[in-house]
Amino acid sequence: MIWNPEHECMNVDSLRALQFARLKNLVERVYNTVPFYKEKLDKAGVKPSDIKCLADISKLPFTTKTDLRDTYPYGLLAVPQSEIVEIHMSSGTTGTPVVDAYTAKDLDDWAEGMARTLSGAGATHNDTIQNAYGYGLFTGGMGVHHGARKLGATVIPISSGNTQKQLMLMRDFKSNLFTCTPSYAMYMAEQAKEMGVDVKKLSLRAACLGAEPWSEGMRNQIESAWGIKAYDIYGLTEITGPGVAFECEAQYGMHVNEDLWFPEIIDPETEQPVPDGEKGELVITTITKEGTPLIRYRTRDITFIITEPCACGRTTRKIHRLFGRTDDMLIIRGVNVFPSQIENALVDIQGVEPNYLIVVNRNEETHLDEAELHVEVSAEQFTDETKGMEALRNTISSVMKSKLGIMLKVKLVEPKSIERSTGKAKRVIDNRKL
Ligand code: ADP
Ligand code: ZN
């Protein structure tokens, strides 16, 4: 179901005109209310009146995570603080948090983005949505909550963790859709099996999963373990939270809610825009945001804009499933590797679980980077017999070599020995002191 056909299926020329009007208004607003932006624009020699068409967005300077940290806590506010009704902060990374402050209108836009997202996965007001994203400063929990309220669905605000209770509520309240990170969806399925719960007998039809990179292979596993459709959803704290982009029934690429969040793809090195269809870093401008608007925010997420129109009827542009983040990319002996590539290769190998850890060390003598891949052997496959394990190790090595083009040291670890996550999974341990 399409939640908001007026905006999601808008004639493309009208959409561009709307985006331009909103962009122009945004640039004027921030120039006049946020000293940080006035200074930034002055330094770049750009005036709000220089924005004469949508393409002029490329004249504007970028905003980075460092800018957000430097202006903590309220340095980017574009409205009086009395108009702020909610705040959130980035979860994972260490150091000074980045803050997102929302006016009532911002919360409404967020709910709108999430209502479209849940509808994209087939949810309606008749459904019960079990929200297993963490509640709190993290945007996952509250974002889904606001969207489910707008949709008029029944929302179960269980938050992440407590898998036994998750399964109990899924059964007793006949949840139709759940939301969480893909790694927690995998973990719940694994736990259910151990507890003897047949998740396929539940009333679930779909899940909206995101907040961390995952692969097509992982999607297939989740869909078959649960007997549901699993949809990829995207967002980030800086740009409001989840609901920025979501998959429709085509399950190929995520529609960007681009009447609210304007996307561009740039070459992260040259910082120049790349044509649609070419891979690069996603940059987003929050064209309707009031509380803490961002101009050309560098997400560090790698994707491309899908150029073919979507069969679902939405006219909003789609971004491809994320390839990873520029700062998560490992350069091993000069080869660029994203953890999700490793995951995608692992799911095709019999006898191992897509539970893995990449440990990177720098050899003290040779000064070369050495990556060791820890892979969990499935319970059925696990034996004390060295020959079988050795053969499995060689298989993994050669698959990695052919799919990624690098030799990785592989270490097989016992079933269930890699730490499970109810939120974002940690896949890389980098011991290099860079
Ligand atoms: P942080 O993890 O920095 O604390 P967030 O919780 O806001 O902050 O995480 C946002 C980031 O999570 C995005 O920039 C992106 O890298 C990642 N992410 C979110 N959704 C997806 C998705 N569907 N696929 C891959 N990565 C995602
Ligand atoms: Zn579509």
XYZ file of C-alpha atoms and ligand atoms in Angstrom:
462
model
C 0.000 0.000 0.000
C 1.205 3.510 -0.805
C 0.724 5.713 2.247
C 0.925 9.116 0.584
C 0.350 8.838 -3.194
C 0.274 12.635 -3.527
C 3.949 12.858 -2.579
C 5.240 9.357 -3.263
C 3.846 9.187 -6.805
C 4.249 12.855 -7.651
C 4.962 13.935 -11.210
C 8.762 14.250 -11.298
C 8.816 17.857 -12.533
C 6.448 18.916 -9.760
C 8.588 17.039 -7.228
C 11.726 18.846 -8.397
C 9.884 22.186 -8.180
C 8.754 21.368 -4.638
C 12.289 20.342 -3.665
C 13.707 23.552 -5.083
C 11.204 25.729 -3.210
C 11.978 23.884 0.017
C 15.726 24.081 -0.538
C 15.589 27.803 -1.173
C 13.544 28.360 1.939
C 15.934 26.216 3.971
C 19.045 28.074 2.851
C 17.438 31.421 3.710
C 16.307 30.123 7.080
C 19.643 28.753 8.204
C 21.578 31.716 6.839
C 19.488 34.053 8.953
C 19.171 31.979 12.130
C 22.259 29.760 12.550
C 25.587 31.625 12.922
C 27.434 28.382 12.057
C 25.781 28.316 8.634
C 26.119 32.044 7.999
C 29.844 31.731 8.585
C 30.120 28.584 6.468
C 28.248 30.104 3.524
C 30.114 33.393 3.758
C 33.393 31.521 3.735
C 32.321 29.592 0.648
C 31.218 32.878 -0.956
C 27.610 31.725 -1.428
C 24.531 33.812 -0.678
C 20.989 32.405 -0.369
C 20.114 34.403 -3.504
C 22.694 32.353 -5.472
C 20.410 29.321 -5.233
C 18.438 29.768 -8.444
C 17.730 26.143 -9.367
C 17.974 22.720 -7.750
C 21.377 22.024 -9.334
C 22.745 25.056 -7.501
C 22.766 22.856 -4.403
C 26.281 21.855 -5.500
C 27.448 25.422 -4.719
C 26.684 24.873 -1.044
C 29.347 23.634 1.362
C 29.079 20.191 2.998
C 28.284 19.535 6.644
C 30.203 16.743 8.374
C 29.987 14.688 11.540
C 32.831 16.793 12.957
C 30.723 19.932 12.478
C 27.968 18.255 14.472
C 30.312 17.287 17.273
C 31.869 20.758 17.382
C 28.478 22.381 17.804
C 27.292 20.042 20.591
C 24.823 20.385 22.219
C 22.630 23.054 20.635
C 24.884 24.936 18.211
C 22.869 24.045 15.124
C 19.441 25.018 16.433
C 17.514 27.007 13.841
C 14.514 27.729 16.092
C 14.182 28.957 19.698
C 14.736 26.082 22.094
C 11.164 26.459 23.362
C 9.971 25.001 20.048
C 11.957 21.776 20.500
C 9.799 18.873 21.675
C 12.188 15.883 21.510
C 15.866 15.161 21.120
C 17.858 12.113 20.053
C 21.532 11.306 19.856
C 23.701 9.021 17.829
C 24.173 5.674 19.520
C 27.207 3.717 18.525
C 30.275 5.799 18.019
C 32.464 7.037 20.831
C 33.302 10.624 21.600
C 30.960 13.594 21.686
C 27.485 12.535 20.613
C 25.712 14.134 17.680
C 22.370 15.656 18.512
C 19.151 15.854 16.553
C 16.510 18.231 17.917
C 12.926 18.077 16.625
C 10.064 20.553 16.561
C 6.488 19.191 16.549
C 6.489 19.560 12.766
C 9.790 17.641 12.509
C 8.275 14.776 14.505
C 5.342 14.800 12.141
C 7.653 14.552 9.110
C 9.517 11.720 10.806
C 6.256 9.890 11.517
C 5.289 10.470 7.886
C 8.560 8.943 6.632
C 8.071 5.945 8.915
C 4.372 5.507 8.036
C 5.432 5.307 4.376
C 8.160 2.835 5.368
C 5.816 0.518 7.255
C 3.245 0.750 4.442
C 6.005 -0.176 1.994
C 6.270 -3.462 3.908
C 2.524 -3.948 3.590
C 1.455 -2.762 7.058
C -1.926 -1.088 7.597
C -3.868 0.246 10.582
C -5.255 -3.266 11.076
C -1.835 -4.655 11.909
C 0.086 -5.188 15.125
C 3.670 -3.990 14.910
C 6.171 -5.339 17.394
C 8.925 -2.787 17.725
C 12.127 -4.522 18.840
C 14.385 -1.562 18.088
C 15.894 -0.012 21.198
C 13.912 2.836 22.770
C 15.778 5.810 24.192
C 18.210 8.256 22.653
C 18.733 5.867 19.729
C 16.320 6.853 16.935
C 15.263 3.304 15.996
C 12.689 2.711 18.726
C 10.967 6.091 18.807
C 11.101 6.480 15.020
C 9.148 3.292 14.387
C 6.844 4.213 17.276
C 5.910 7.622 15.837
C 5.361 6.055 12.394
C 3.209 3.199 13.675
C 1.066 5.722 15.586
C 0.571 7.765 12.420
C -0.342 4.614 10.505
C -2.867 3.790 13.217
C -1.460 0.307 13.767
C -1.230 -1.331 17.202
C 2.333 -0.813 18.337
C 4.008 -3.043 20.926
C 6.898 -0.951 22.324
C 8.893 -3.918 23.639
C 12.313 -2.460 22.668
C 15.284 -4.744 21.979
C 16.365 -7.790 23.966
C 14.465 -10.304 26.130
C 13.975 -12.728 23.285
C 11.739 -15.095 25.222
C 9.255 -12.307 25.852
C 9.515 -11.147 22.234
C 8.400 -14.590 21.101
C 5.661 -14.783 23.711
C 4.178 -11.428 22.688
C 4.465 -12.291 19.003
C 2.335 -15.342 19.714
C -0.171 -13.859 22.196
C -0.776 -10.554 20.406
C -0.497 -12.057 16.921
C 2.080 -9.524 15.749
C 2.036 -9.156 11.964
C 5.243 -7.223 11.522
C 8.356 -6.697 13.608
C 11.170 -4.180 13.433
C 14.773 -4.536 14.644
C 18.335 -4.847 13.350
C 18.964 -7.717 10.903
C 21.424 -9.285 13.326
C 18.807 -9.364 16.074
C 16.294 -10.897 13.646
C 18.801 -13.714 13.014
C 19.521 -14.133 16.682
C 15.841 -14.305 17.630
C 15.256 -17.021 15.033
C 18.192 -18.979 16.405
C 16.925 -18.633 19.995
C 13.395 -19.609 18.993
C 14.727 -22.828 17.495
C 16.524 -23.626 20.735
C 13.404 -22.941 22.746
C 11.398 -25.175 20.436
C 9.203 -22.336 19.140
C 8.105 -22.699 15.531
C 8.194 -19.075 14.342
C 6.540 -20.009 11.056
C 3.337 -20.733 12.986
C 3.155 -17.137 14.231
C 1.034 -14.474 12.497
C 4.070 -12.605 11.158
C 4.128 -11.500 7.527
C 7.013 -9.074 7.369
C 9.870 -7.340 9.139
C 11.433 -3.921 8.582
C 15.141 -4.297 9.257
C 17.929 -1.764 9.194
C 20.328 0.393 11.213
C 23.328 -1.714 10.147
C 24.720 -3.130 6.911
C 23.408 -6.523 5.813
C 23.413 -8.533 2.622
C 21.015 -10.195 0.186
C 22.252 -13.545 1.506
C 21.326 -12.555 5.036
C 17.882 -11.466 3.794
C 17.293 -14.899 2.261
C 18.255 -16.583 5.507
C 16.005 -14.366 7.604
C 13.076 -14.778 5.223
C 13.336 -18.547 5.219
C 13.955 -18.862 8.973
C 10.876 -16.784 9.811
C 8.697 -17.491 6.776
C 8.245 -13.749 6.168
C 9.305 -10.949 3.820
C 12.210 -8.890 5.157
C 12.458 -5.263 4.021
C 15.527 -3.082 4.171
C 15.016 0.334 5.782
C 17.488 3.187 6.096
C 18.033 6.268 8.159
C 20.479 7.949 10.473
C 20.223 10.043 13.617
C 21.709 13.155 12.049
C 19.031 13.076 9.336
C 16.044 12.520 11.658
C 16.347 8.698 12.028
C 14.804 5.675 10.285
C 12.292 6.482 7.557
C 14.673 8.320 5.232
C 14.477 5.474 2.687
C 12.666 2.130 2.536
C 11.990 -0.847 0.301
C 8.653 -1.456 -1.403
C 7.283 -4.830 -2.515
C 9.844 -4.900 -5.357
C 12.533 -5.420 -2.675
C 15.088 -3.828 -4.933
C 16.477 -0.529 -3.702
C 15.053 1.848 -1.121
C 12.741 4.733 -2.104
C 14.092 7.945 -0.633
C 11.406 10.172 0.884
C 12.946 12.892 -1.203
C 10.253 15.508 -0.697
C 11.638 15.631 2.874
C 15.262 14.525 2.535
C 17.045 15.457 -0.692
C 19.702 12.925 -1.783
C 22.879 13.412 -3.828
C 25.729 11.012 -4.559
C 29.255 12.390 -4.616
C 32.711 11.030 -5.216
C 34.129 11.017 -1.668
C 37.596 11.921 -2.952
C 36.852 14.733 -5.392
C 33.634 15.745 -3.581
C 31.981 16.263 -6.980
C 28.473 14.949 -7.727
C 28.445 11.712 -9.756
C 25.711 10.858 -12.301
C 22.758 8.677 -11.252
C 23.699 5.004 -11.378
C 27.263 5.609 -10.250
C 28.458 4.493 -6.834
C 29.576 7.077 -4.299
C 28.879 8.658 -0.933
C 25.300 9.593 -0.090
C 24.836 13.251 0.840
C 21.504 14.417 2.264
C 19.918 17.835 2.747
C 16.992 18.010 5.181
C 14.807 20.321 3.111
C 11.878 20.591 5.531
C 13.672 20.262 8.874
C 13.087 23.050 11.402
C 14.975 22.114 14.599
C 18.443 21.140 13.415
C 18.429 21.324 9.612
C 21.469 20.016 7.768
C 22.817 21.185 4.452
C 24.571 18.570 2.303
C 25.356 16.226 5.164
C 28.029 13.671 4.287
C 26.594 10.372 5.519
C 29.725 8.328 4.663
C 27.350 5.626 3.411
C 28.146 4.127 0.024
C 25.372 3.467 -2.495
C 24.111 4.568 -5.906
C 20.869 5.950 -7.283
C 18.861 3.379 -9.205
C 17.765 4.905 -12.475
C 15.048 2.492 -13.655
C 11.512 3.445 -12.617
C 9.944 1.175 -9.984
C 7.019 -1.083 -10.799
C 5.268 -0.126 -7.548
C 4.224 3.253 -8.939
C 6.227 5.438 -6.583
C 8.210 8.068 -8.478
C 10.678 8.855 -5.697
C 14.225 7.806 -6.550
C 15.687 4.667 -5.033
C 19.099 4.046 -3.507
C 20.712 0.629 -3.811
C 21.194 -1.522 -0.692
C 24.121 0.063 1.137
C 27.588 -1.240 0.393
C 28.958 -0.085 3.744
C 30.399 3.092 5.193
C 33.559 4.793 4.025
C 34.825 4.562 7.609
C 33.975 0.830 7.941
C 35.826 -0.049 4.821
C 38.878 -2.126 5.539
C 41.854 -1.749 3.311
C 43.627 -5.062 3.486
C 46.843 -5.115 1.496
C 45.453 -2.362 -0.688
C 42.168 -4.118 -1.427
C 38.983 -2.403 -0.273
C 36.759 -4.757 1.686
C 33.403 -4.107 3.308
C 32.247 -6.448 6.076
C 28.941 -7.019 4.239
C 30.859 -8.553 1.304
C 32.330 -11.113 3.656
C 28.893 -11.848 5.060
C 27.451 -12.300 1.591
C 30.193 -14.782 0.717
C 29.737 -16.726 3.955
C 26.023 -17.372 3.552
C 26.725 -19.476 0.473
C 29.067 -21.820 2.315
C 27.620 -25.007 3.794
C 28.456 -25.686 7.416
C 29.096 -22.171 8.662
C 26.887 -19.478 10.167
C 26.937 -15.864 8.965
C 28.280 -14.977 12.387
C 31.753 -13.635 11.932
C 34.330 -11.250 13.233
C 37.191 -9.639 11.376
C 40.222 -9.036 13.522
C 42.807 -6.717 12.024
C 46.336 -6.558 13.366
C 49.466 -4.867 12.177
C 52.461 -7.165 12.074
C 55.174 -5.557 14.231
C 57.985 -6.804 12.033
C 56.684 -6.499 8.516
C 54.338 -3.561 9.296
C 51.761 -5.227 7.068
C 48.111 -5.471 7.957
C 46.915 -8.951 8.743
C 43.250 -9.756 8.814
C 41.941 -12.853 10.468
C 38.406 -13.932 9.808
C 36.705 -15.735 12.683
C 33.816 -17.824 11.422
C 31.347 -19.795 13.459
C 30.864 -23.416 12.482
C 27.251 -24.598 12.540
C 26.307 -27.043 15.290
C 25.579 -29.819 12.762
C 28.965 -29.438 11.125
C 31.060 -29.101 14.237
C 33.280 -32.124 14.996
C 36.538 -32.786 16.772
C 37.846 -34.351 13.640
C 40.621 -32.135 12.300
C 40.374 -33.246 8.691
C 36.789 -32.074 8.232
C 37.502 -28.734 9.873
C 40.616 -28.249 7.755
C 38.644 -28.835 4.561
C 36.040 -26.284 5.661
C 38.729 -23.740 6.419
C 40.201 -24.177 2.959
C 36.810 -23.785 1.349
C 36.235 -20.487 3.160
C 39.688 -19.250 2.199
C 39.227 -20.002 -1.454
C 35.714 -18.519 -1.584
C 37.055 -15.302 -0.014
C 39.953 -15.292 -2.442
C 37.688 -15.592 -5.455
C 34.951 -13.224 -4.220
C 37.054 -10.525 -2.569
C 40.393 -11.000 -4.231
C 42.374 -11.335 -1.007
C 43.830 -14.142 1.069
C 42.367 -14.064 4.547
C 43.572 -16.091 7.462
C 40.534 -18.084 8.586
C 39.907 -19.296 12.092
C 36.966 -21.580 12.775
C 35.295 -21.038 16.103
C 32.778 -23.128 18.030
C 29.040 -22.812 17.466
C 27.485 -19.864 19.337
C 30.838 -18.491 20.472
C 30.672 -15.138 18.698
C 28.837 -12.594 20.764
C 25.229 -11.987 19.676
C 23.710 -8.555 19.464
C 20.197 -7.334 20.149
C 21.100 -4.047 18.481
C 23.865 -3.264 16.012
C 26.314 -6.141 15.591
C 30.035 -5.522 15.954
C 31.828 -7.183 13.047
C 35.305 -5.687 13.120
C 37.957 -5.556 15.814
C 40.747 -3.308 14.680
C 43.826 -3.662 16.835
C 45.973 -1.415 14.672
C 47.160 1.709 16.348
C 46.729 4.044 13.427
P 25.580 5.599 14.937
O 25.577 4.161 14.535
O 26.662 6.390 14.281
O 25.460 5.818 16.383
P 22.882 5.771 13.832
O 22.299 4.861 14.815
O 22.131 6.962 13.450
O 24.264 6.285 14.352
O 23.279 4.912 12.572
C 23.141 5.348 11.263
C 24.000 4.523 10.346
O 23.588 3.161 10.375
C 23.873 4.924 8.907
O 24.678 6.036 8.579
C 24.341 3.660 8.205
O 25.740 3.573 8.147
C 23.808 2.558 9.097
N 22.555 2.045 8.546
C 21.301 2.430 8.845
N 20.390 1.728 8.120
C 21.088 0.905 7.322
C 20.744 -0.069 6.318
N 19.481 -0.344 6.006
N 21.755 -0.716 5.691
C 23.038 -0.460 5.993
N 23.429 0.431 6.923
C 22.472 1.101 7.582
Zn 8.945 0.725 -5.522
